[in-house]
Short mmCIF file of C-alpha atoms in Angstrom, two decimals:
data_model
loop_
_atom_site.label_atom_id
_atom_site.label_comp_id
_atom_site.label_asym_id
_atom_site.label_seq_id
_atom_site.Cartn_x
_atom_site.Cartn_y
_atom_site.Cartn_z
CA MET H 1 48.86 -1.74 -64.57
CA ASN H 2 48.40 1.95 -64.60
CA SER H 3 50.13 3.33 -61.36
CA LYS H 4 47.55 5.97 -60.81
CA ARG H 5 44.72 3.32 -61.18
CA PHE H 6 46.64 1.04 -58.68
CA SER H 7 47.04 3.99 -56.25
CA ARG H 8 43.23 4.73 -56.30
CA ARG H 9 42.51 1.13 -55.71
CA PHE H 10 44.92 0.80 -52.88
CA ALA H 11 43.54 4.01 -51.25
CA GLY H 12 39.98 2.59 -51.52
CA LEU H 13 40.98 -0.66 -50.02
CA ALA H 14 42.84 1.12 -47.20
CA ALA H 15 39.84 3.19 -46.50
CA SER H 16 37.52 0.19 -46.41
CA VAL H 17 39.85 -1.56 -43.93
CA LEU H 18 39.86 1.55 -41.73
CA VAL H 19 36.08 1.72 -41.83
CA ALA H 20 35.88 -1.91 -40.89
CA LEU H 21 38.22 -1.40 -37.95
CA VAL H 22 36.30 1.59 -36.57
CA ALA H 23 32.98 -0.30 -37.05
CA GLY H 24 34.50 -3.14 -35.09
CA GLY H 25 34.40 -0.77 -32.06
CA CYS H 26 36.62 -1.18 -29.08
CA LYS H 27 37.50 -4.76 -29.99
CA SER H 28 39.68 -3.52 -32.82
CA VAL H 29 43.40 -3.04 -32.36
CA ILE H 30 43.29 0.51 -33.41
CA TYR H 31 41.96 1.51 -29.90
CA GLU H 32 44.06 -0.79 -27.74
CA PRO H 33 47.30 1.15 -27.50
CA GLU H 34 45.54 4.19 -25.97
CA GLY H 35 43.11 2.16 -23.82
CA ASP H 36 40.17 4.14 -25.09
CA CYS H 37 37.87 1.17 -24.76
CA ASP H 38 38.04 0.56 -21.05
CA PRO H 39 34.60 0.96 -19.50
CA HIS H 40 34.21 3.96 -17.16
CA PHE H 41 31.54 4.18 -14.47
CA ILE H 42 31.02 7.73 -13.13
CA VAL H 43 28.84 8.62 -10.17
CA HIS H 44 27.42 12.09 -9.86
CA PHE H 45 25.69 13.66 -6.97
CA LYS H 46 22.94 16.24 -6.50
CA TYR H 47 21.16 17.84 -3.64
CA ASP H 48 17.98 19.51 -5.01
CA LYS H 49 15.75 18.09 -2.33
CA ASN H 50 15.23 21.52 -0.90
CA LEU H 51 12.48 24.12 -1.17
CA LYS H 52 14.18 25.96 -4.08
CA TRP H 53 14.32 22.75 -6.06
CA ALA H 54 17.79 23.74 -7.17
CA ASP H 55 20.97 21.75 -6.95
CA ALA H 56 22.82 22.98 -3.85
CA PHE H 57 25.52 20.26 -3.87
CA PRO H 58 28.42 22.60 -4.95
CA ALA H 59 27.64 25.17 -2.27
CA GLU H 60 26.90 22.82 0.56
CA VAL H 61 28.50 19.37 0.41
CA SER H 62 31.98 19.20 1.76
CA SER H 63 32.79 15.51 1.29
CA VAL H 64 31.27 12.28 -0.14
CA THR H 65 31.81 8.80 1.19
CA LEU H 66 30.37 6.15 -1.16
CA TYR H 67 29.66 2.54 -0.13
CA VAL H 68 29.27 -0.14 -2.86
CA PHE H 69 27.22 -3.30 -1.99
CA ASP H 70 26.81 -6.43 -4.18
CA LYS H 71 23.41 -7.92 -4.70
CA GLN H 72 23.82 -10.20 -1.59
CA GLY H 73 24.14 -7.04 0.53
CA HIS H 74 27.93 -7.19 1.24
CA LEU H 75 30.03 -4.15 1.28
CA VAL H 76 32.69 -4.62 -1.42
CA ALA H 77 34.21 -1.16 -1.91
CA THR H 78 34.32 2.32 -0.31
CA ARG H 79 35.29 5.62 -1.94
CA SER H 80 35.76 8.72 0.14
CA GLU H 81 36.78 12.21 -1.22
CA ASP H 82 36.61 15.86 -0.28
CA VAL H 83 34.67 18.24 -2.45
CA GLN H 84 37.01 21.07 -3.33
CA THR H 85 35.98 24.49 -4.53
CA GLU H 86 37.57 23.81 -8.01
CA ASN H 87 35.70 20.53 -8.55
CA ALA H 88 32.50 21.09 -6.70
CA GLU H 89 30.45 21.99 -9.80
CA ASN H 90 31.60 18.76 -11.62
CA PHE H 91 32.36 16.46 -8.71
CA THR H 92 32.18 12.75 -9.49
CA ILE H 93 33.48 9.51 -8.21
CA ASP H 94 35.01 6.84 -10.46
CA LEU H 95 34.04 3.21 -9.76
CA ALA H 96 37.08 1.86 -11.54
CA GLY H 97 38.53 -1.42 -10.18
CA ILE H 98 35.18 -2.97 -9.15
CA ALA H 99 34.44 -6.42 -10.59
CA PRO H 100 31.72 -6.51 -13.23
CA GLY H 101 28.20 -6.96 -11.82
CA ARG H 102 25.17 -5.15 -10.37
CA TYR H 103 25.47 -3.11 -7.22
CA ASP H 104 23.74 -0.99 -4.83
CA LEU H 105 25.14 2.46 -3.92
CA LEU H 106 24.87 4.21 -0.46
CA ALA H 107 26.27 7.67 0.15
CA TRP H 108 26.76 9.45 3.47
CA CYS H 109 28.04 12.91 2.75
CA GLY H 110 29.70 15.18 5.21
CA VAL H 111 30.99 12.45 7.47
CA LYS H 112 34.69 12.29 6.12
CA ASP H 113 36.92 13.77 8.93
CA ASN H 114 33.69 14.82 10.91
CA PRO H 115 34.19 13.72 14.54
CA HIS H 116 30.46 13.92 15.22
CA PHE H 117 29.40 11.03 12.86
CA VAL H 118 30.45 7.41 12.95
CA VAL H 119 29.52 5.12 9.98
CA ALA H 120 29.58 1.56 10.56
CA PRO H 121 30.97 -0.50 8.93
CA SER H 122 33.53 2.00 7.40
CA VAL H 123 35.54 -0.50 5.38
CA ALA H 124 34.66 -3.60 3.25
CA SER H 125 33.48 -6.48 5.38
CA ALA H 126 30.84 -9.25 5.56
CA VAL H 127 28.46 -6.97 7.29
CA LEU H 128 25.20 -6.59 5.36
CA ARG H 129 23.78 -3.43 4.02
CA GLU H 130 20.75 -3.67 6.40
CA GLU H 131 23.21 -3.42 9.23
CA HIS H 132 24.90 -0.42 7.95
CA SER H 133 24.11 2.95 9.74
CA CYS H 134 25.36 6.48 10.63
CA TYR H 135 25.39 7.28 14.30
CA VAL H 136 25.67 10.80 15.81
CA LYS H 137 28.14 10.80 18.64
CA ARG H 138 26.99 12.17 22.02
CA SER H 139 28.30 12.45 25.58
CA THR H 140 26.83 11.02 28.73
CA GLY H 141 26.21 13.60 31.33
CA ASP H 142 26.27 13.15 35.20
CA ASP H 143 22.46 12.65 35.01
CA GLY H 144 23.05 9.48 32.94
CA LEU H 145 21.36 11.10 29.79
CA SER H 146 22.85 11.62 26.32
CA HIS H 147 23.76 15.20 25.37
CA ILE H 148 24.87 17.04 22.26
CA ARG H 149 26.26 20.37 22.82
CA GLU H 150 28.19 21.10 19.53
CA ASP H 151 27.28 22.02 15.97
CA ILE H 152 27.45 18.53 14.45
CA GLY H 153 27.64 19.93 10.91
CA ARG H 154 25.87 18.96 7.70
CA LEU H 155 24.94 15.23 6.95
CA TYR H 156 23.37 14.00 3.70
CA HIS H 157 22.16 10.59 2.77
CA GLY H 158 21.59 9.02 -0.82
CA THR H 159 21.09 5.68 -2.45
CA LEU H 160 20.96 4.24 -5.90
CA THR H 161 20.05 0.65 -6.60
CA ASP H 162 20.75 -2.02 -9.16
CA VAL H 163 23.70 -0.05 -10.85
CA ASP H 164 24.95 -2.06 -13.82
CA LEU H 165 28.80 -2.37 -14.02
CA THR H 166 28.82 -5.13 -16.66
CA PRO H 167 29.29 -3.15 -19.98
CA ASP H 168 32.64 -3.75 -21.55
CA GLU H 169 33.13 -0.38 -23.23
CA GLY H 170 32.14 3.22 -22.99
CA THR H 171 31.34 5.71 -20.25
CA TYR H 172 28.30 5.40 -18.04
CA ASP H 173 27.02 8.04 -15.77
CA TYR H 174 24.88 7.46 -12.64
CA THR H 175 23.49 10.02 -10.32
CA VAL H 176 22.82 9.76 -6.56
CA ALA H 177 20.11 12.17 -5.19
CA LEU H 178 20.80 13.30 -1.66
CA THR H 179 18.54 14.21 1.31
CA LYS H 180 19.87 16.55 4.01
CA ASP H 181 19.71 14.96 7.52
CA THR H 182 20.65 17.84 9.67
CA ASN H 183 18.69 20.94 10.60
CA VAL H 184 19.52 24.22 12.14
CA ILE H 185 17.01 25.28 14.75
CA ARG H 186 16.94 28.88 16.12
CA ILE H 187 14.97 29.81 19.21
CA VAL H 188 14.58 33.35 20.15
CA LEU H 189 13.22 34.25 23.54
CA GLN H 190 12.09 37.94 23.62
CA ASN H 191 11.11 40.04 26.74
CA ILE H 192 8.45 42.55 25.71
CA SER H 193 8.80 44.60 28.89
CA GLY H 194 12.17 45.93 27.73
CA ALA H 195 13.97 44.52 30.80
CA PRO H 196 17.47 43.13 29.81
CA MET H 197 17.77 39.39 29.45
CA GLU H 198 20.96 37.44 30.26
CA LYS H 199 21.76 34.31 28.39
CA ASP H 200 22.74 32.50 31.51
CA ASP H 201 19.29 32.93 33.06
CA TYR H 202 17.69 30.37 30.65
CA GLU H 203 18.18 26.74 29.65
CA PHE H 204 17.17 25.77 26.10
CA ILE H 205 16.81 22.04 25.16
CA ILE H 206 15.48 20.01 22.24
CA THR H 207 14.82 16.33 22.91
CA ASP H 208 14.63 13.61 20.35
CA ASP H 209 15.58 10.05 19.71
CA ASN H 210 16.76 10.52 16.16
CA GLY H 211 20.64 10.17 16.46
CA HIS H 212 21.02 6.79 14.74
CA LEU H 213 20.01 6.50 11.13
CA GLY H 214 19.85 3.22 9.19
CA HIS H 215 20.87 2.46 5.61
CA ASP H 216 17.40 3.63 4.45
CA ASN H 217 17.74 6.81 6.31
CA ILE H 218 15.08 5.85 8.90
CA PRO H 219 16.00 6.42 12.51
CA LEU H 220 16.89 3.20 14.41
CA ASP H 221 16.02 2.55 18.06
CA ASP H 222 18.01 4.98 20.06
CA THR H 223 18.21 6.66 23.42
CA GLU H 224 16.75 10.09 23.77
CA ILE H 225 19.17 12.82 23.10
CA MET H 226 19.19 16.25 24.78
CA TYR H 227 20.34 18.78 22.13
CA HIS H 228 21.81 22.02 23.66
CA PRO H 229 22.46 25.19 21.74
CA TRP H 230 25.92 25.47 20.34
CA SER H 231 25.53 29.20 20.17
CA ILE H 232 23.66 31.39 22.72
CA ARG H 233 23.79 35.16 23.19
CA SER H 234 21.85 38.17 24.36
CA GLY H 235 20.65 41.02 22.18
CA MET H 236 18.39 43.90 21.90
CA ALA H 237 15.72 44.71 19.30
CA SER H 238 14.53 48.30 18.74
CA PHE H 239 11.52 49.51 16.83
CA GLN H 240 11.71 52.24 14.14
CA PRO H 241 9.35 55.10 13.85
CA GLY H 242 6.09 53.85 12.35
CA ASP H 243 6.47 50.22 13.63
CA GLU H 244 3.68 48.90 15.56
CA PRO H 245 4.55 48.24 19.24
CA VAL H 246 4.17 44.74 20.52
CA GLU H 247 2.88 45.65 23.90
CA HIS H 248 2.09 48.47 26.21
CA VAL H 249 3.56 48.32 29.69
CA GLY H 250 2.22 50.81 32.27
CA GLY H 251 0.30 52.71 29.71
CA LYS H 252 3.47 53.32 27.57
CA ALA H 253 4.41 51.81 24.26
CA VAL H 254 7.51 49.62 24.32
CA SER H 255 10.09 50.52 21.63
CA THR H 256 12.92 48.16 22.73
CA MET H 257 12.88 44.43 23.41
CA SER H 258 15.60 42.34 24.98
CA ALA H 259 16.22 38.75 23.65
CA VAL H 260 18.22 35.61 23.97
CA ILE H 261 18.97 33.97 20.70
CA THR H 262 20.14 30.43 20.43
CA GLU H 263 21.12 27.95 17.58
CA PHE H 264 21.04 24.19 17.54
CA THR H 265 21.87 21.49 14.94
CA VAL H 266 19.86 18.32 15.23
CA SER H 267 19.58 15.17 13.19
CA ARG H 268 16.79 14.35 10.81
CA LEU H 269 13.26 15.45 11.82
CA MET H 270 10.55 12.86 11.37
CA LYS H 271 6.84 13.25 11.37
CA SER H 272 6.55 10.08 13.24
CA HIS H 273 8.61 11.44 16.15
CA ARG H 274 7.70 14.12 18.78
CA PRO H 275 10.79 16.13 19.54
CA LEU H 276 10.20 18.84 22.18
CA MET H 277 11.36 22.35 22.56
CA ILE H 278 11.97 23.22 26.22
CA VAL H 279 12.83 26.55 27.73
CA ASN H 280 13.47 26.81 31.52
CA THR H 281 14.73 29.46 33.76
CA LYS H 282 18.02 28.94 35.63
CA ASP H 283 16.10 27.97 38.74
CA GLY H 284 14.17 25.31 36.90
CA LYS H 285 10.92 27.02 36.34
CA ASN H 286 9.44 25.78 32.92
CA ILE H 287 8.64 28.57 30.55
CA LEU H 288 7.42 26.52 27.71
CA THR H 289 7.43 22.92 26.30
CA LEU H 290 6.21 22.57 22.79
CA PRO H 291 6.34 19.89 20.13
CA LEU H 292 8.98 20.93 17.59
CA VAL H 293 7.67 19.10 14.45
CA ASP H 294 4.00 20.24 14.98
CA CYS H 295 5.19 23.80 15.39
CA ALA H 296 7.29 23.54 12.17
CA LEU H 297 4.34 22.25 10.24
CA LEU H 298 2.16 25.16 11.32
CA VAL H 299 3.68 27.34 8.68
CA LYS H 300 3.97 24.72 5.88
CA GLY H 301 1.62 26.82 3.95
CA GLU H 302 -0.66 26.24 0.94
CA TYR H 303 2.18 26.42 -1.67
CA HIS H 304 3.68 23.43 -0.10
CA ARG H 305 0.52 21.65 0.73
CA PRO H 306 0.78 19.07 -2.15
CA MET H 307 3.93 17.55 -0.66
CA THR H 308 3.84 15.30 2.30
CA ASP H 309 4.69 16.52 5.73
CA GLN H 310 7.80 14.33 5.80
CA ASP H 311 8.84 15.74 2.35
CA TYR H 312 8.54 19.27 3.70
CA LEU H 313 10.57 18.37 6.83
CA ASP H 314 13.28 16.85 4.53
CA ARG H 315 13.42 19.99 2.28
CA LYS H 316 13.27 22.74 4.98
CA ASP H 317 16.59 22.62 6.73
CA GLU H 318 16.43 25.77 8.94
CA TYR H 319 13.70 26.77 11.29
CA ASP H 320 13.19 30.01 13.39
CA PHE H 321 10.98 30.14 16.44
CA THR H 322 10.40 33.38 18.37
CA PHE H 323 8.57 33.28 21.71
CA PHE H 324 7.63 36.21 23.90
CA VAL H 325 7.82 36.48 27.70
CA ASP H 326 6.79 39.26 30.03
CA GLY H 327 8.76 40.82 32.80
CA ASP H 328 8.27 37.82 35.00
CA SER H 329 9.47 35.42 32.33
CA LYS H 330 6.01 34.10 31.74
CA TRP H 331 5.32 32.91 28.19
CA ILE H 332 2.80 34.94 26.38
CA ASP H 333 0.93 32.33 24.47
CA THR H 334 -1.33 34.40 22.36
CA HIS H 335 1.17 34.19 19.44
CA ILE H 336 4.58 33.18 18.31
CA TYR H 337 6.64 33.67 15.22
CA ILE H 338 7.83 30.71 13.18
CA ASN H 339 10.10 31.39 10.17
CA SER H 340 8.94 34.97 10.25
CA TRP H 341 5.27 34.06 10.11
CA ARG H 342 3.10 35.21 13.07
CA VAL H 343 1.08 32.37 14.38
CA VAL H 344 -1.91 33.06 16.68
CA LEU H 345 -2.54 30.14 18.96
CA ASP H 346 -6.20 29.65 19.95
CA ASP H 347 -5.31 26.45 21.59
CA VAL H 348 -1.75 25.58 22.62
CA ASP H 349 -2.56 21.88 23.06
CA PHE H 350 -0.89 20.15 19.97
CA ASP H 351 -2.03 16.63 20.82
#
């Protein structure tokens, strides 16, 4: 037989065998030495449930704790990792080692190494998913009430149901969408008379019973919490030439106002709840008591009108309220500022 013809036939046969092996996929021995055919299940995370509709996960989320539940609702695995600067843009969690099956995923983000949140259960156990929750720690005061006086940080929640971990080859990507469960509230109290204001002369409180969130991110029955500002300071605001003065005192335009500025961090705001903003003087005189959620929704605006009130509350994570008092610390209820919008109140009864 001609050697050249034999070489061509052998080369053709070898190519056919190679094609057959490749076509056989991951079952063929050609892949086994490198382990290329092991299935990989990768979970991504995104936080675009905000008013920018942009993924803020890399900029905001510091850690992810992922809980894996079987279809009977039992916790079978937990993964907890920090989000580092170098991996924030492409952060993922690998579900390697979990037995084939279909699972539900639950993520609490921001709880790792955060002393203000307690997730139960935190390890694999027979506890059902419906009993899984995140609890905001609080202290009990001499008055017997629950108090939070610190910045509790950022908390996020997300779920993904019926995740299929049964394929026997390839890489499969899943994405968990997050909802932010903490809100920064700023209350500014301004004195239009120009008289100095001292931060110790006032007490600022936000009350709500939202400190215990269930697996579905709905608040569970809880005691009422009294949130106190974790930052409080005094300041002065001056008007520049051409600015419209807020008030005339004694026939003279006021160009300087004194203010007390506070910051709170509170748990998830719910349309169905009625948290209150309360400001008192140090001697217990009430300056104002207003429903926080109703005030926040006053400036929802026409642009956001198509979304539900709850969706707006979940997307908006910072709120600024500015109230005005006169020289006798009496609230001037003709208008307030909410998120820089001037709101004229014809009727301060929000019921």
